[in-house]
Amino acid sequence: MVFHVLTLFPEMIENGMQTSITGRAIEKGFLHLDVRNIRDYTQDKHGKVDDYTYGGGAGMLMQAQPVYDAWDSIPGKGIRTIYLTPQGRTFDQMMAEDFAKEEELIFLCGHYEGIDERVLEETVTDYVSIGDYVLTGGELPAMVMMDTISRLLPGVLHNEDSADTESFQNGLLEYPQYSRPEEWHEKKVPAILLSGDHKKVDEWRLEQSELRTRERRPDLYEAYMEQKRLYEEMHPPKRRKR
Ligand code: 6GU
């Protein structure tokens, strides 16, 4: 996967992505990061990339020319171009799975009051938000998306099945987990986890996932129960012959 990022703050993206699991994925060649500074593409002799908005109002807008030329400098055709904006569709795990199928993605990060609408019309294929709150720019949302997509790519996580056992892959939150010691602050690790009975452990974990989801995310739990009802309708329990 190649992530192209268009931004006025390239060091923010580079520093963020070179850390931890995404950093290792870049080193190992599972991920390629191509960060381009939009300012490098301005034709303005003073390096200006923003201007006042027509019609008045507070704040500055990123101008079309530098954004377009930065985007146009990326080789290749038809690469999905994601504009990070609170006006986009809300990012979720399903969207991440869809983007993870692409070979390359372009992330366009706006700043100030946004970007001239005309260049968005000519470049952007996907408008994406990461939630209902307002950030100062698209860099953190782009990193949130790249992090989420990265861990779905083959080779990025060490443990091949950890990507699908975790929260959301089955529509439930993850069950509680424990490591050594067996007792800490007078709290014992649940005995079943020490039993070595893998079937019992799996049953306990599913039950904990369901309890936790019902408690903390009733919206997810509702959707999960509905899926379960539909599944059981399509796959009725087999009658025993006698
Ligand atoms: Cl994608 N951009 C900005 N500036 N703020 C946001 C956002 C994006 N998603 C949520 N808030």
Short mmCIF file of C-alpha atoms and ligand atoms in Angstrom, two decimals:
data_model
loop_
_atom_site.label_atom_id
_atom_site.label_comp_id
_atom_site.label_asym_id
_atom_site.label_seq_id
_atom_site.Cartn_x
_atom_site.Cartn_y
_atom_site.Cartn_z
CA MET A 1 0.00 0.00 0.00
CA VAL A 2 1.19 3.49 -0.85
CA PHE A 3 -0.14 6.43 1.17
CA HIS A 4 0.37 9.78 -0.56
CA VAL A 5 -0.25 12.73 1.77
CA LEU A 6 -0.69 16.35 0.66
CA THR A 7 -0.20 18.70 3.59
CA LEU A 8 1.28 21.98 4.79
CA PHE A 9 2.75 20.13 7.80
CA PRO A 10 4.73 17.18 6.40
CA GLU A 11 6.80 16.68 9.58
CA MET A 12 3.62 16.05 11.55
CA ILE A 13 2.70 13.13 9.25
CA GLU A 14 6.27 11.80 9.03
CA ASN A 15 6.90 11.90 12.77
CA GLY A 16 3.54 10.34 13.55
CA MET A 17 3.75 7.54 11.00
CA GLN A 18 7.38 6.58 11.65
CA THR A 19 6.51 5.58 15.21
CA SER A 20 5.50 2.13 16.50
CA ILE A 21 3.70 -0.40 14.26
CA THR A 22 3.24 1.87 11.23
CA GLY A 23 6.95 2.80 11.46
CA ARG A 24 7.96 -0.84 11.42
CA ALA A 25 5.61 -1.52 8.48
CA ILE A 26 7.33 1.27 6.53
CA GLU A 27 10.81 -0.11 7.39
CA LYS A 28 9.79 -3.62 6.34
CA GLY A 29 8.32 -2.34 3.05
CA PHE A 30 4.68 -3.33 3.67
CA LEU A 31 3.78 0.35 3.62
CA HIS A 32 5.17 3.25 1.59
CA LEU A 33 4.66 6.83 2.75
CA ASP A 34 4.94 9.68 0.22
CA VAL A 35 4.43 13.06 1.90
CA ARG A 36 4.32 16.20 -0.26
CA ASN A 37 4.39 19.73 1.10
CA ILE A 38 1.68 21.72 -0.71
CA ARG A 39 3.77 24.88 -0.19
CA ASP A 40 6.48 23.44 -2.49
CA TYR A 41 3.99 23.67 -5.37
CA THR A 42 2.86 27.30 -5.07
CA GLN A 43 3.60 29.66 -7.95
CA ASP A 44 3.52 32.61 -5.53
CA LYS A 45 7.01 34.06 -5.17
CA HIS A 46 6.56 34.57 -1.42
CA GLY A 47 5.42 30.98 -0.88
CA LYS A 48 1.84 31.99 -0.12
CA VAL A 49 -0.77 29.17 -0.26
CA ASP A 50 -3.84 30.86 1.26
CA ASP A 51 -5.99 33.96 0.78
CA TYR A 52 -9.16 35.67 2.02
CA THR A 53 -12.55 34.21 1.07
CA TYR A 54 -14.79 35.84 -1.55
CA GLY A 55 -17.96 37.07 0.11
CA GLY A 56 -16.14 37.87 3.34
CA GLY A 57 -16.05 36.05 6.64
CA ALA A 58 -13.37 35.10 9.09
CA GLY A 59 -10.24 33.15 8.23
CA MET A 60 -8.19 32.17 5.22
CA LEU A 61 -8.75 29.54 2.56
CA MET A 62 -6.15 27.32 0.85
CA GLN A 63 -5.97 28.33 -2.79
CA ALA A 64 -6.68 26.01 -5.72
CA GLN A 65 -3.37 26.32 -7.62
CA PRO A 66 -0.88 24.88 -5.09
CA VAL A 67 -3.31 22.13 -4.03
CA TYR A 68 -4.00 21.13 -7.64
CA ASP A 69 -0.33 21.12 -8.67
CA ALA A 70 0.67 19.08 -5.59
CA TRP A 71 -2.09 16.54 -6.38
CA ASP A 72 -1.18 16.52 -10.10
CA SER A 73 2.50 15.80 -9.27
CA ILE A 74 1.57 12.31 -8.02
CA PRO A 75 2.16 9.82 -10.84
CA GLY A 76 -0.62 7.40 -11.80
CA LYS A 77 -4.29 7.77 -12.70
CA GLY A 78 -7.55 7.13 -10.88
CA ILE A 79 -6.09 6.95 -7.36
CA ARG A 80 -8.86 7.51 -4.78
CA THR A 81 -8.36 10.94 -3.21
CA ILE A 82 -9.67 11.41 0.32
CA TYR A 83 -10.36 14.92 1.61
CA LEU A 84 -10.42 15.04 5.40
CA THR A 85 -13.29 17.29 6.45
CA PRO A 86 -15.91 17.45 9.21
CA GLN A 87 -18.39 17.58 6.29
CA GLY A 88 -17.49 14.05 5.19
CA ARG A 89 -18.98 10.63 5.89
CA THR A 90 -17.95 9.36 9.33
CA PHE A 91 -15.00 6.96 9.19
CA ASP A 92 -15.59 3.44 10.54
CA GLN A 93 -14.13 -0.06 10.36
CA MET A 94 -16.14 -0.99 7.25
CA MET A 95 -14.82 2.05 5.40
CA ALA A 96 -11.28 1.11 6.50
CA GLU A 97 -11.74 -2.40 5.07
CA ASP A 98 -12.89 -0.91 1.78
CA PHE A 99 -9.92 1.49 1.53
CA ALA A 100 -7.51 -1.34 2.47
CA LYS A 101 -8.35 -3.02 -0.88
CA GLU A 102 -6.71 -0.15 -2.82
CA GLU A 103 -3.05 -0.21 -3.89
CA GLU A 104 -2.59 3.53 -3.36
CA LEU A 105 -4.51 6.28 -1.61
CA ILE A 106 -4.15 10.06 -1.62
CA PHE A 107 -4.97 12.00 1.58
CA LEU A 108 -5.58 15.72 1.11
CA CYS A 109 -5.20 17.62 4.40
CA GLY A 110 -6.79 21.04 4.63
CA HIS A 111 -5.98 23.73 7.15
CA TYR A 112 -7.35 27.16 8.05
CA GLU A 113 -11.00 27.45 6.92
CA GLY A 114 -10.60 24.79 4.23
CA ILE A 115 -9.80 24.59 0.51
CA ASP A 116 -11.20 26.40 -2.55
CA GLU A 117 -14.22 24.36 -3.67
CA ARG A 118 -13.17 24.27 -7.34
CA VAL A 119 -10.05 22.19 -6.76
CA LEU A 120 -11.98 19.76 -4.54
CA GLU A 121 -14.46 19.20 -7.40
CA GLU A 122 -11.61 18.19 -9.72
CA THR A 123 -9.60 15.96 -7.38
CA VAL A 124 -11.59 14.49 -4.48
CA THR A 125 -13.36 11.11 -4.71
CA ASP A 126 -14.14 10.61 -0.97
CA TYR A 127 -15.06 13.16 1.71
CA VAL A 128 -14.31 11.67 5.13
CA SER A 129 -14.71 12.91 8.73
CA ILE A 130 -13.48 11.08 11.84
CA GLY A 131 -16.32 12.23 14.10
CA ASP A 132 -18.55 15.08 15.13
CA TYR A 133 -16.05 17.57 16.52
CA VAL A 134 -13.85 20.17 14.82
CA LEU A 135 -10.05 19.87 14.55
CA THR A 136 -7.60 22.50 13.29
CA GLY A 137 -6.58 20.44 10.25
CA GLY A 138 -6.79 17.18 8.36
CA GLU A 139 -3.42 15.76 9.47
CA LEU A 140 -4.63 13.94 12.61
CA PRO A 141 -7.67 12.49 10.78
CA ALA A 142 -5.39 11.32 7.92
CA MET A 143 -3.15 9.60 10.49
CA VAL A 144 -6.16 8.02 12.20
CA MET A 145 -7.25 6.60 8.84
CA MET A 146 -3.76 5.45 7.82
CA ASP A 147 -3.23 3.73 11.18
CA THR A 148 -6.57 1.92 10.96
CA ILE A 149 -6.02 0.84 7.34
CA SER A 150 -2.39 -0.21 7.97
CA ARG A 151 -3.24 -2.83 10.55
CA LEU A 152 -5.55 -4.55 8.04
CA LEU A 153 -2.73 -5.03 5.49
CA PRO A 154 -0.98 -8.39 5.19
CA GLY A 155 2.29 -8.47 7.13
CA VAL A 156 1.72 -5.34 9.21
CA LEU A 157 0.66 -7.08 12.43
CA HIS A 158 2.89 -9.88 13.78
CA ASN A 159 0.01 -12.03 14.96
CA GLU A 160 -1.97 -12.79 11.79
CA ASP A 161 -5.27 -13.32 13.60
CA SER A 162 -5.09 -10.36 15.96
CA ALA A 163 -6.57 -8.08 13.28
CA ASP A 164 -9.83 -10.02 13.17
CA THR A 165 -10.33 -11.01 16.80
CA GLU A 166 -10.31 -7.43 18.03
CA SER A 167 -13.19 -5.07 18.68
CA PHE A 168 -15.65 -4.50 15.79
CA GLN A 169 -14.58 -7.36 13.57
CA ASN A 170 -17.53 -9.40 14.93
CA GLY A 171 -19.56 -6.32 15.87
CA LEU A 172 -18.65 -6.66 19.56
CA LEU A 173 -16.17 -4.93 21.85
CA GLU A 174 -13.16 -6.93 22.97
CA TYR A 175 -13.29 -9.05 26.14
CA PRO A 176 -11.10 -8.15 29.17
CA GLN A 177 -7.54 -9.48 29.09
CA TYR A 178 -4.98 -10.32 31.78
CA SER A 179 -1.24 -10.94 31.99
CA ARG A 180 1.14 -11.84 34.85
CA PRO A 181 0.96 -11.81 37.83
CA GLU A 182 -2.00 -14.05 38.65
CA GLU A 183 -2.90 -11.73 41.53
CA TRP A 184 -2.43 -7.95 41.65
CA HIS A 185 -3.90 -5.46 44.18
CA GLU A 186 -5.81 -8.43 45.61
CA LYS A 187 -7.50 -8.98 42.23
CA LYS A 188 -7.24 -12.51 40.81
CA VAL A 189 -7.20 -13.40 37.12
CA PRO A 190 -10.51 -15.22 36.33
CA ALA A 191 -9.85 -18.93 37.04
CA ILE A 192 -11.24 -20.11 33.71
CA LEU A 193 -8.36 -18.39 31.87
CA LEU A 194 -5.88 -20.58 33.80
CA SER A 195 -7.84 -23.80 33.18
CA GLY A 196 -6.31 -24.66 29.79
CA ASP A 197 -9.80 -25.53 28.49
CA HIS A 198 -9.79 -23.58 25.19
CA LYS A 199 -13.47 -24.21 24.45
CA LYS A 200 -14.48 -22.86 27.89
CA VAL A 201 -12.12 -19.89 27.46
CA ASP A 202 -13.69 -19.03 24.07
CA GLU A 203 -17.21 -19.27 25.53
CA TRP A 204 -16.23 -17.05 28.48
CA ARG A 205 -14.68 -14.47 26.16
CA LEU A 206 -17.75 -14.29 23.91
CA GLU A 207 -19.98 -13.88 26.97
CA GLN A 208 -17.72 -11.10 28.31
CA SER A 209 -17.72 -9.39 24.91
CA GLU A 210 -21.52 -9.45 24.83
CA LEU A 211 -21.85 -8.15 28.41
CA ARG A 212 -19.33 -5.39 27.81
CA THR A 213 -20.93 -4.31 24.54
CA ARG A 214 -24.43 -4.23 26.07
CA GLU A 215 -23.08 -2.12 28.94
CA ARG A 216 -20.80 0.31 27.08
CA ARG A 217 -22.18 0.44 23.53
CA PRO A 218 -25.90 -0.34 23.54
CA ASP A 219 -26.07 0.89 19.92
CA LEU A 220 -23.58 -1.78 18.77
CA TYR A 221 -25.28 -4.41 20.93
CA GLU A 222 -28.66 -3.73 19.31
CA ALA A 223 -27.13 -4.20 15.82
CA TYR A 224 -25.33 -7.38 16.96
CA MET A 225 -28.53 -8.91 18.39
CA GLU A 226 -30.41 -8.06 15.18
CA GLN A 227 -27.70 -9.82 13.11
CA LYS A 228 -27.90 -12.81 15.43
CA ARG A 229 -31.71 -12.97 15.07
CA LEU A 230 -31.42 -12.86 11.27
CA TYR A 231 -28.73 -15.56 11.27
CA GLU A 232 -30.81 -17.89 13.44
CA GLU A 233 -33.83 -17.34 11.20
CA MET A 234 -31.81 -18.43 8.16
CA HIS A 235 -30.09 -21.33 10.01
CA PRO A 236 -32.73 -22.96 12.24
CA PRO A 237 -31.38 -25.48 14.80
CA LYS A 238 -31.38 -29.02 13.36
CA ARG A 239 -34.10 -31.43 14.60
CA ARG A 240 -32.75 -34.62 16.14
CA LYS A 241 -34.01 -37.84 14.47
CA ARG A 242 -35.44 -40.41 16.82
CL1 6GU B 1 -11.52 15.03 8.78
N1 6GU B 1 -11.09 17.45 9.74
C1 6GU B 1 -11.24 18.41 10.66
N2 6GU B 1 -10.65 19.59 10.48
N3 6GU B 1 -11.94 18.25 11.76
C2 6GU B 1 -12.52 17.06 11.93
C3 6GU B 1 -12.41 16.01 11.01
C4 6GU B 1 -11.69 16.24 9.90
N4 6GU B 1 -13.11 14.95 11.46
C5 6GU B 1 -13.61 15.33 12.60
N5 6GU B 1 -13.27 16.60 12.90
#
